[in-house]
Short mmCIF file of C-alpha atoms in Angstrom, two decimals:
data_model
loop_
_atom_site.label_atom_id
_atom_site.label_comp_id
_atom_site.label_asym_id
_atom_site.label_seq_id
_atom_site.Cartn_x
_atom_site.Cartn_y
_atom_site.Cartn_z
CA MET A 1 0.00 -17.31 15.05
CA ALA A 2 2.36 -20.46 14.55
CA ASN A 3 5.40 -18.16 15.11
CA LYS A 4 4.40 -17.29 18.73
CA MET A 5 7.14 -17.99 21.21
CA VAL A 6 6.54 -20.98 23.56
CA SER A 7 8.42 -19.04 26.36
CA GLU A 8 5.69 -16.33 26.20
CA MET A 9 2.58 -18.75 26.60
CA GLY A 10 2.44 -19.09 30.31
CA LEU A 11 3.52 -22.76 30.69
CA PRO A 12 4.97 -23.86 33.96
CA LYS A 13 8.50 -22.76 34.10
CA SER A 14 9.93 -26.35 34.43
CA ILE A 15 8.04 -27.43 31.27
CA ALA A 16 9.00 -24.16 29.34
CA ASN A 17 12.63 -24.96 30.25
CA ILE A 18 12.41 -28.33 28.85
CA PHE A 19 10.87 -27.08 25.62
CA ALA A 20 13.66 -24.41 25.20
CA ALA A 21 16.35 -27.10 25.95
CA ARG A 22 15.09 -29.10 22.98
CA ASN A 23 15.04 -26.18 20.79
CA LEU A 24 11.26 -26.11 20.59
CA ILE A 25 10.96 -22.30 20.37
CA THR A 26 7.75 -21.41 18.58
CA ALA A 27 4.31 -23.04 18.46
CA LYS A 28 5.16 -24.31 14.82
CA ASP A 29 8.22 -26.31 16.32
CA VAL A 30 5.79 -28.02 18.74
CA PHE A 31 2.92 -28.78 16.26
CA SER A 32 5.32 -30.25 13.67
CA LEU A 33 5.75 -33.26 15.89
CA THR A 34 3.34 -35.82 17.18
CA GLU A 35 2.54 -36.27 20.97
CA PHE A 36 4.47 -39.45 21.03
CA GLU A 37 7.56 -37.79 19.37
CA LEU A 38 7.25 -34.92 21.86
CA MET A 39 7.21 -37.63 24.76
CA GLU A 40 10.45 -39.08 23.46
CA LEU A 41 12.06 -35.81 22.69
CA LEU A 42 11.14 -34.16 25.96
CA ASP A 43 11.41 -37.38 28.17
CA VAL A 44 8.12 -36.59 29.92
CA ASP A 45 4.70 -38.49 30.48
CA LEU A 46 1.99 -38.39 27.75
CA ALA A 47 -0.32 -36.48 30.23
CA VAL A 48 2.27 -33.77 30.60
CA VAL A 49 2.70 -33.54 26.70
CA THR A 50 -1.11 -33.53 26.11
CA SER A 51 -1.75 -30.72 28.70
CA ALA A 52 1.19 -28.50 27.19
CA VAL A 53 0.09 -29.06 23.62
CA ALA A 54 -3.53 -28.20 24.56
CA HIS A 55 -2.31 -25.05 26.35
CA ILE A 56 -0.19 -24.04 23.48
CA SER A 57 -3.05 -24.67 21.04
CA GLU A 58 -5.48 -22.38 23.01
CA MET A 59 -2.81 -19.57 23.30
CA THR A 60 -2.06 -19.82 19.52
CA CYS A 61 -5.32 -20.16 17.94
CA PRO A 62 -7.46 -17.00 17.65
CA PRO A 63 -10.54 -17.05 19.77
CA TYR A 64 -13.94 -17.80 18.18
CA GLN A 65 -16.29 -14.85 17.47
CA THR A 66 -20.04 -14.88 17.54
CA ALA A 67 -22.13 -13.29 14.65
CA LEU A 68 -23.10 -10.58 17.13
CA SER A 69 -19.52 -9.70 18.09
CA LEU A 70 -18.56 -9.63 14.27
CA LEU A 71 -21.35 -7.23 13.74
CA GLU A 72 -20.50 -4.87 16.65
CA GLN A 73 -16.81 -4.99 15.19
CA ARG A 74 -17.92 -4.17 11.88
CA ARG A 75 -19.99 -1.09 13.29
CA GLN A 76 -16.98 0.00 15.19
CA ASN A 77 -14.60 -0.16 11.98
CA GLU A 78 -17.32 1.88 10.19
CA ASN A 79 -17.41 4.56 12.91
CA MET A 80 -13.55 4.59 12.70
CA ALA A 81 -13.24 4.62 9.09
CA GLY A 82 -12.56 7.83 7.16
CA HIS A 83 -10.80 9.21 3.98
CA LEU A 84 -8.13 11.50 3.03
CA PRO A 85 -9.71 13.67 0.36
CA THR A 86 -7.47 14.15 -2.70
CA SER A 87 -8.86 17.60 -3.65
CA LEU A 88 -9.84 16.21 -6.91
CA LYS A 89 -13.75 16.52 -6.64
CA GLY A 90 -14.50 13.85 -9.36
CA LEU A 91 -12.23 11.23 -7.93
CA ASP A 92 -13.17 11.90 -4.30
CA ASN A 93 -16.88 11.48 -5.24
CA ALA A 94 -16.20 8.06 -6.93
CA LEU A 95 -14.12 6.99 -3.89
CA CYS A 96 -16.94 8.07 -1.49
CA GLY A 97 -14.73 10.77 0.14
CA GLY A 98 -11.17 10.03 -1.04
CA ILE A 99 -8.27 7.72 -0.19
CA PRO A 100 -9.91 5.27 2.41
CA PHE A 101 -8.43 4.60 5.81
CA GLY A 102 -7.13 1.16 6.87
CA VAL A 103 -6.50 -0.28 3.40
CA VAL A 104 -3.82 -0.18 0.64
CA THR A 105 -4.30 1.95 -2.30
CA GLU A 106 -2.18 1.40 -5.36
CA LEU A 107 -1.03 3.92 -7.96
CA VAL A 108 0.29 2.03 -11.18
CA GLY A 109 1.55 3.59 -14.27
CA PRO A 110 4.53 4.36 -16.45
CA ALA A 111 7.47 6.54 -15.24
CA GLY A 112 6.90 10.23 -15.51
CA ILE A 113 3.11 10.05 -15.80
CA GLY A 114 2.32 11.83 -12.54
CA LYS A 115 2.32 9.17 -9.67
CA THR A 116 4.79 10.98 -7.55
CA GLN A 117 2.95 14.25 -8.21
CA PHE A 118 0.03 12.70 -6.74
CA CYS A 119 1.81 11.41 -3.80
CA LEU A 120 3.27 14.89 -3.05
CA LYS A 121 -0.17 16.37 -3.10
CA LEU A 122 -1.38 13.79 -0.66
CA SER A 123 1.50 14.40 1.67
CA LEU A 124 0.49 18.07 1.91
CA LEU A 125 -3.18 17.26 2.39
CA ALA A 126 -2.37 14.79 5.19
CA SER A 127 -0.22 17.40 7.05
CA LEU A 128 -2.46 20.34 6.36
CA PRO A 129 -4.16 21.81 9.47
CA SER A 130 -7.63 20.37 10.12
CA SER A 131 -9.06 24.05 9.95
CA TYR A 132 -8.07 23.92 6.14
CA GLY A 133 -9.47 20.44 5.50
CA GLY A 134 -6.30 18.34 6.22
CA LEU A 135 -5.60 15.50 8.60
CA ASP A 136 -3.29 17.81 10.83
CA GLY A 137 -0.60 14.94 11.07
CA SER A 138 2.68 13.72 10.07
CA VAL A 139 3.51 11.77 6.94
CA ILE A 140 6.01 8.81 6.50
CA TYR A 141 7.27 8.91 2.88
CA ILE A 142 9.42 6.06 1.76
CA ASP A 143 11.28 7.13 -1.28
CA THR A 144 13.00 4.34 -2.83
CA GLU A 145 13.87 5.95 -6.12
CA SER A 146 15.06 9.40 -4.79
CA LYS A 147 12.17 11.18 -6.65
CA PHE A 148 10.80 13.01 -3.69
CA SER A 149 11.54 16.74 -4.26
CA SER A 150 11.05 19.26 -1.27
CA ARG A 151 11.24 22.10 -3.71
CA ARG A 152 8.34 20.66 -5.74
CA LEU A 153 6.37 19.93 -2.59
CA ILE A 154 6.63 23.54 -1.46
CA GLU A 155 5.77 24.75 -4.90
CA ILE A 156 2.56 22.66 -4.86
CA GLY A 157 1.66 24.14 -1.38
CA PHE A 158 2.23 27.58 -2.40
CA ASN A 159 -0.02 27.21 -5.44
CA SER A 160 -2.73 24.87 -3.83
CA PHE A 161 -2.95 26.47 -0.49
CA PRO A 162 -1.70 29.99 -0.78
CA GLU A 163 -3.52 31.19 2.42
CA VAL A 164 -1.52 28.71 4.49
CA PHE A 165 1.87 28.82 2.72
CA HIS A 166 1.83 32.61 2.78
CA THR A 167 1.68 32.66 6.44
CA GLU A 168 5.30 33.12 7.95
CA GLY A 169 7.27 29.90 8.92
CA MET A 170 4.17 27.59 7.71
CA ALA A 171 6.03 26.22 4.82
CA GLN A 172 8.87 25.17 6.90
CA GLU A 173 6.34 23.58 9.55
CA MET A 174 4.43 21.69 6.95
CA ALA A 175 7.64 20.39 5.30
CA GLY A 176 8.77 19.54 8.75
CA ARG A 177 5.86 17.07 9.26
CA ILE A 178 6.77 14.81 6.10
CA MET A 179 9.44 12.40 7.30
CA VAL A 180 11.31 10.96 4.28
CA LEU A 181 13.14 7.48 4.38
CA ARG A 182 15.37 6.41 1.52
CA PRO A 183 16.27 2.77 1.84
CA THR A 184 18.76 1.69 -0.62
CA SER A 185 18.16 -2.05 -0.48
CA LEU A 186 15.37 -4.45 0.27
CA SER A 187 16.76 -5.33 3.77
CA GLU A 188 16.81 -1.60 4.54
CA PHE A 189 13.39 -1.29 3.40
CA THR A 190 12.26 -4.27 5.61
CA ASP A 191 13.86 -2.65 8.68
CA SER A 192 12.20 0.57 8.04
CA LEU A 193 8.94 -1.19 7.77
CA GLN A 194 9.33 -2.84 11.05
CA LYS A 195 10.26 0.50 12.86
CA ILE A 196 7.24 2.27 11.37
CA LYS A 197 4.67 0.69 13.52
CA VAL A 198 6.40 2.15 16.57
CA SER A 199 6.38 5.62 14.90
CA LEU A 200 3.03 5.79 13.88
CA PHE A 201 1.58 6.82 17.27
CA GLN A 202 4.70 8.51 18.49
CA HIS A 203 4.65 11.06 15.66
CA SER A 204 0.83 11.10 15.08
CA VAL A 205 1.37 9.78 11.64
CA LYS A 206 -1.83 10.07 9.24
CA LEU A 207 -0.37 8.74 5.85
CA LEU A 208 2.22 6.27 4.77
CA ILE A 209 3.44 6.36 1.26
CA ILE A 210 5.86 3.89 -0.40
CA ASP A 211 7.18 5.13 -3.85
CA SER A 212 7.83 2.67 -5.09
CA MET A 213 7.81 -1.09 -4.10
CA ALA A 214 8.51 -2.33 -7.55
CA ALA A 215 11.84 -0.38 -7.65
CA LEU A 216 13.25 -2.27 -4.70
CA LEU A 217 12.52 -5.68 -5.96
CA SER A 218 13.68 -4.93 -9.52
CA GLY A 219 16.98 -3.24 -8.06
CA GLU A 220 17.69 -6.56 -6.04
CA GLY A 221 17.17 -8.72 -9.18
CA VAL A 222 14.69 -10.85 -7.11
CA GLN A 223 12.75 -13.20 -9.47
CA GLY A 224 10.53 -16.29 -9.46
CA PRO A 225 9.41 -17.99 -6.25
CA GLN A 226 11.81 -15.76 -4.13
CA ARG A 227 10.23 -12.74 -5.51
CA GLN A 228 6.74 -13.97 -4.62
CA HIS A 229 7.86 -15.09 -1.18
CA SER A 230 9.38 -11.72 -0.56
CA LEU A 231 6.44 -9.87 -2.01
CA GLY A 232 3.86 -11.93 0.04
CA TRP A 233 5.71 -10.90 3.38
CA HIS A 234 5.83 -7.19 2.52
CA ILE A 235 2.26 -6.90 1.29
CA SER A 236 1.02 -8.64 4.52
CA PHE A 237 2.99 -6.39 6.75
CA ILE A 238 1.98 -3.36 4.78
CA LYS A 239 -1.63 -4.37 4.91
CA SER A 240 -1.40 -4.94 8.81
CA VAL A 241 0.09 -1.54 9.24
CA ALA A 242 -2.91 -0.05 7.37
CA GLU A 243 -5.33 -2.11 9.50
CA PHE A 244 -3.60 -1.52 12.70
CA SER A 245 -3.25 2.00 12.55
CA ARG A 246 -6.45 2.99 10.49
CA ILE A 247 -4.56 5.27 8.17
CA PRO A 248 -4.59 5.49 4.39
CA VAL A 249 -1.50 3.58 2.85
CA VAL A 250 -0.51 4.54 -0.71
CA VAL A 251 1.96 2.46 -2.70
CA THR A 252 3.12 3.15 -6.21
CA ASN A 253 3.79 0.37 -8.78
CA GLN A 254 5.77 0.49 -11.95
CA VAL A 255 4.80 -1.12 -15.32
CA ARG A 256 6.69 -3.65 -17.29
CA SER A 257 6.31 -5.10 -20.96
CA GLN A 258 4.18 -8.26 -21.34
CA SER A 259 5.28 -10.96 -23.64
CA ARG A 260 2.83 -12.21 -26.17
CA ASP A 261 2.66 -15.69 -24.64
CA GLU A 262 2.22 -14.39 -21.14
CA ILE A 263 -1.17 -14.66 -19.42
CA SER A 264 -2.22 -11.64 -17.29
CA HIS A 265 -5.74 -12.14 -15.90
CA TYR A 266 -7.15 -10.97 -12.64
CA SER A 267 -10.34 -12.20 -10.99
CA PHE A 268 -11.75 -8.65 -10.97
CA GLN A 269 -10.85 -8.22 -14.56
CA ASP A 270 -12.62 -9.41 -17.77
CA LYS A 271 -11.00 -11.07 -20.51
CA ASN A 272 -10.33 -8.95 -23.39
CA LYS A 273 -12.62 -10.38 -26.07
CA GLY A 274 -12.79 -9.31 -29.64
CA GLU A 275 -9.27 -8.18 -30.13
CA GLY A 276 -7.78 -9.17 -33.53
CA PRO A 277 -4.14 -9.95 -34.25
CA GLU A 278 -3.43 -6.32 -34.99
CA ALA A 279 -3.96 -5.51 -31.15
CA ALA A 280 -0.76 -7.36 -30.48
CA THR A 281 1.22 -4.77 -32.63
CA LYS A 282 0.17 -1.80 -30.65
CA PRO A 283 3.17 -0.18 -29.03
CA ASP A 284 1.28 0.12 -25.61
CA SER A 285 -0.96 -2.94 -25.75
CA HIS A 286 1.46 -5.11 -23.53
CA LEU A 287 2.16 -3.02 -20.54
CA VAL A 288 1.16 -4.63 -17.20
CA ALA A 289 1.76 -3.69 -13.57
CA ALA A 290 5.10 -4.85 -12.56
CA LEU A 291 4.40 -6.67 -9.20
CA GLY A 292 2.03 -9.35 -10.63
CA ILE A 293 -1.21 -10.93 -9.84
CA HIS A 294 -0.58 -11.72 -6.03
CA TRP A 295 0.07 -7.99 -5.44
CA ALA A 296 -3.12 -6.87 -7.44
CA HIS A 297 -5.25 -9.05 -5.33
CA ALA A 298 -3.89 -7.77 -2.09
CA VAL A 299 -4.61 -4.08 -2.71
CA SER A 300 -8.08 -2.78 -2.11
CA ILE A 301 -8.04 0.29 -4.45
CA ARG A 302 -6.00 0.41 -7.72
CA LEU A 303 -5.69 3.76 -9.71
CA ILE A 304 -4.02 3.42 -13.17
CA PHE A 305 -2.16 6.36 -14.51
CA GLU A 306 -1.93 6.19 -18.29
CA SER A 307 -1.64 8.54 -21.41
CA LYS A 308 -3.62 8.03 -24.66
CA SER A 309 -3.15 10.22 -27.71
CA GLY A 310 -1.28 12.74 -25.64
CA GLN A 311 -3.90 12.91 -22.88
CA ARG A 312 -3.25 11.57 -19.38
CA PHE A 313 -5.89 9.67 -17.44
CA ILE A 314 -6.40 8.32 -13.90
CA LYS A 315 -8.66 5.25 -14.23
CA LEU A 316 -10.39 3.77 -11.03
CA ALA A 317 -9.61 0.25 -12.05
CA LYS A 318 -10.40 -1.51 -8.77
CA SER A 319 -12.54 -0.55 -5.77
CA PRO A 320 -15.10 -2.47 -3.59
CA LEU A 321 -17.64 0.39 -3.76
CA SER A 322 -16.95 2.43 -6.93
CA PRO A 323 -17.77 2.06 -10.61
CA PRO A 324 -14.90 1.76 -13.07
CA LEU A 325 -14.25 5.36 -14.18
CA ALA A 326 -11.62 7.34 -16.12
CA PHE A 327 -10.72 10.91 -15.50
CA PRO A 328 -8.60 13.01 -17.84
CA PHE A 329 -5.87 15.16 -16.07
CA ASN A 330 -3.09 17.38 -16.47
CA VAL A 331 -0.03 18.14 -14.08
CA THR A 332 0.20 21.73 -13.12
CA SER A 333 2.08 23.89 -10.94
CA SER A 334 -0.52 23.02 -8.13
CA GLY A 335 -0.02 19.16 -8.81
CA ILE A 336 -2.73 16.91 -10.54
CA SER A 337 -5.73 18.65 -11.99
CA LEU A 338 -8.69 17.00 -13.38
CA LEU A 339 -10.05 18.33 -16.63
CA ASN A 340 -13.57 17.37 -15.67
CA ASP A 341 -15.20 15.82 -12.56
CA ASP A 342 -17.77 13.61 -14.14
CA GLY A 343 -15.42 10.79 -15.36
CA VAL A 344 -16.24 8.23 -18.22
CA GLU A 345 -17.49 4.88 -17.23
CA MET A 346 -15.35 2.32 -18.66
CA PRO A 347 -16.53 -1.20 -18.21
CA GLY A 348 -14.75 -4.35 -19.45
CA PRO A 349 -10.97 -4.89 -20.11
CA GLU A 350 -10.18 -1.27 -21.17
CA ILE A 351 -10.27 -0.01 -17.46
CA HIS A 352 -7.45 -2.62 -16.68
CA SER A 353 -5.28 -1.80 -19.67
CA ILE A 354 -2.26 0.53 -19.25
CA SER A 355 -1.40 2.91 -22.23
CA TRP A 356 1.61 4.98 -22.79
CA GLN A 357 1.51 6.53 -26.31
CA GLY A 358 4.68 8.57 -26.62
CA HIS A 359 3.73 11.17 -24.17
CA ASN A 360 6.86 13.26 -24.30
CA ASN A 361 5.79 16.10 -22.01
CA VAL A 362 8.21 17.06 -19.39
CA ILE A 363 7.07 18.22 -15.97
CA ASN A 364 9.06 21.33 -15.58
CA PHE A 365 7.59 24.14 -13.62
CA VAL A 366 9.26 27.43 -12.77
CA SER A 367 8.67 28.18 -9.08
CA GLU A 368 7.51 31.58 -8.01
CA MET A 369 8.25 31.15 -4.39
CA MET A 370 7.52 33.77 -1.88
CA HIS A 371 10.38 34.51 0.36
#
């Protein structure tokens, strides 16, 4: 609000010109000075300054809302709310329908665990015709690590939705609905984000995927306060895109090693009690989400992908509505596949831990494509 342009606030032209001539461009510039400082700088009477400041304040501050209007707004949002089903029955049930619209969902886990496979399947589900349970829309897929594979995408499509993909020309049409952006720097990524809002309605976009945000920041060597400032701007913008467009936004996050003296504790996470010194020697006991605590608080849904004793799990670690559940899964020719739909309730610190116990399986499928 404070960055609103003074020139766009409907001040009398003569007054607006004086503000511009004194380099008072935004509301923040005006509010940083007292009324007497403004009198001296603008060389106008106190009454003129008071009137201008009052008008700028009125234009800048959001209007008040009554309890009734808030209730009506909530009902409207609930009517507009929806979910993108993942086709994983147990996970969809836990999420009350799938990946929710209007919020940011995070996938966090080690490289090679299956996060991109999950994203590819979501892309197909969003672009699938509504008659087959899809959203019948376009997808914007921001691929920062060049992991997006159109061949793997088509393979998942043929094995998951054979009745659709065996139709002549349908594979090309579905793939054509997924727009892939590959920014090579943080500045390119920022430019891409700012252009996305314009594209959302022009291309009937029903899903935004960013795979991954952590790779961009680590590639730029951004650390410390600068990292948090950049991260704060980006997560705010990404959340605004989700809320503005009422579409699901999915962002992947990497993991990093946690030093023994580093404290990582979130408000939605209990402290790990009862761990002895031997816990610190476990090879996987110090993996944490790469983007840190500010990012963790900003996302609405967090799904942790991990591997224990050679078995992969999806853990529903954060959700405003769902219990903490873990689902064993495999990566198959049709994408992610749950081994059971019941899930295992996992309260306490274990639901937030991230394990990667030497899972050496390489995802390598032989495509049996129909020509």
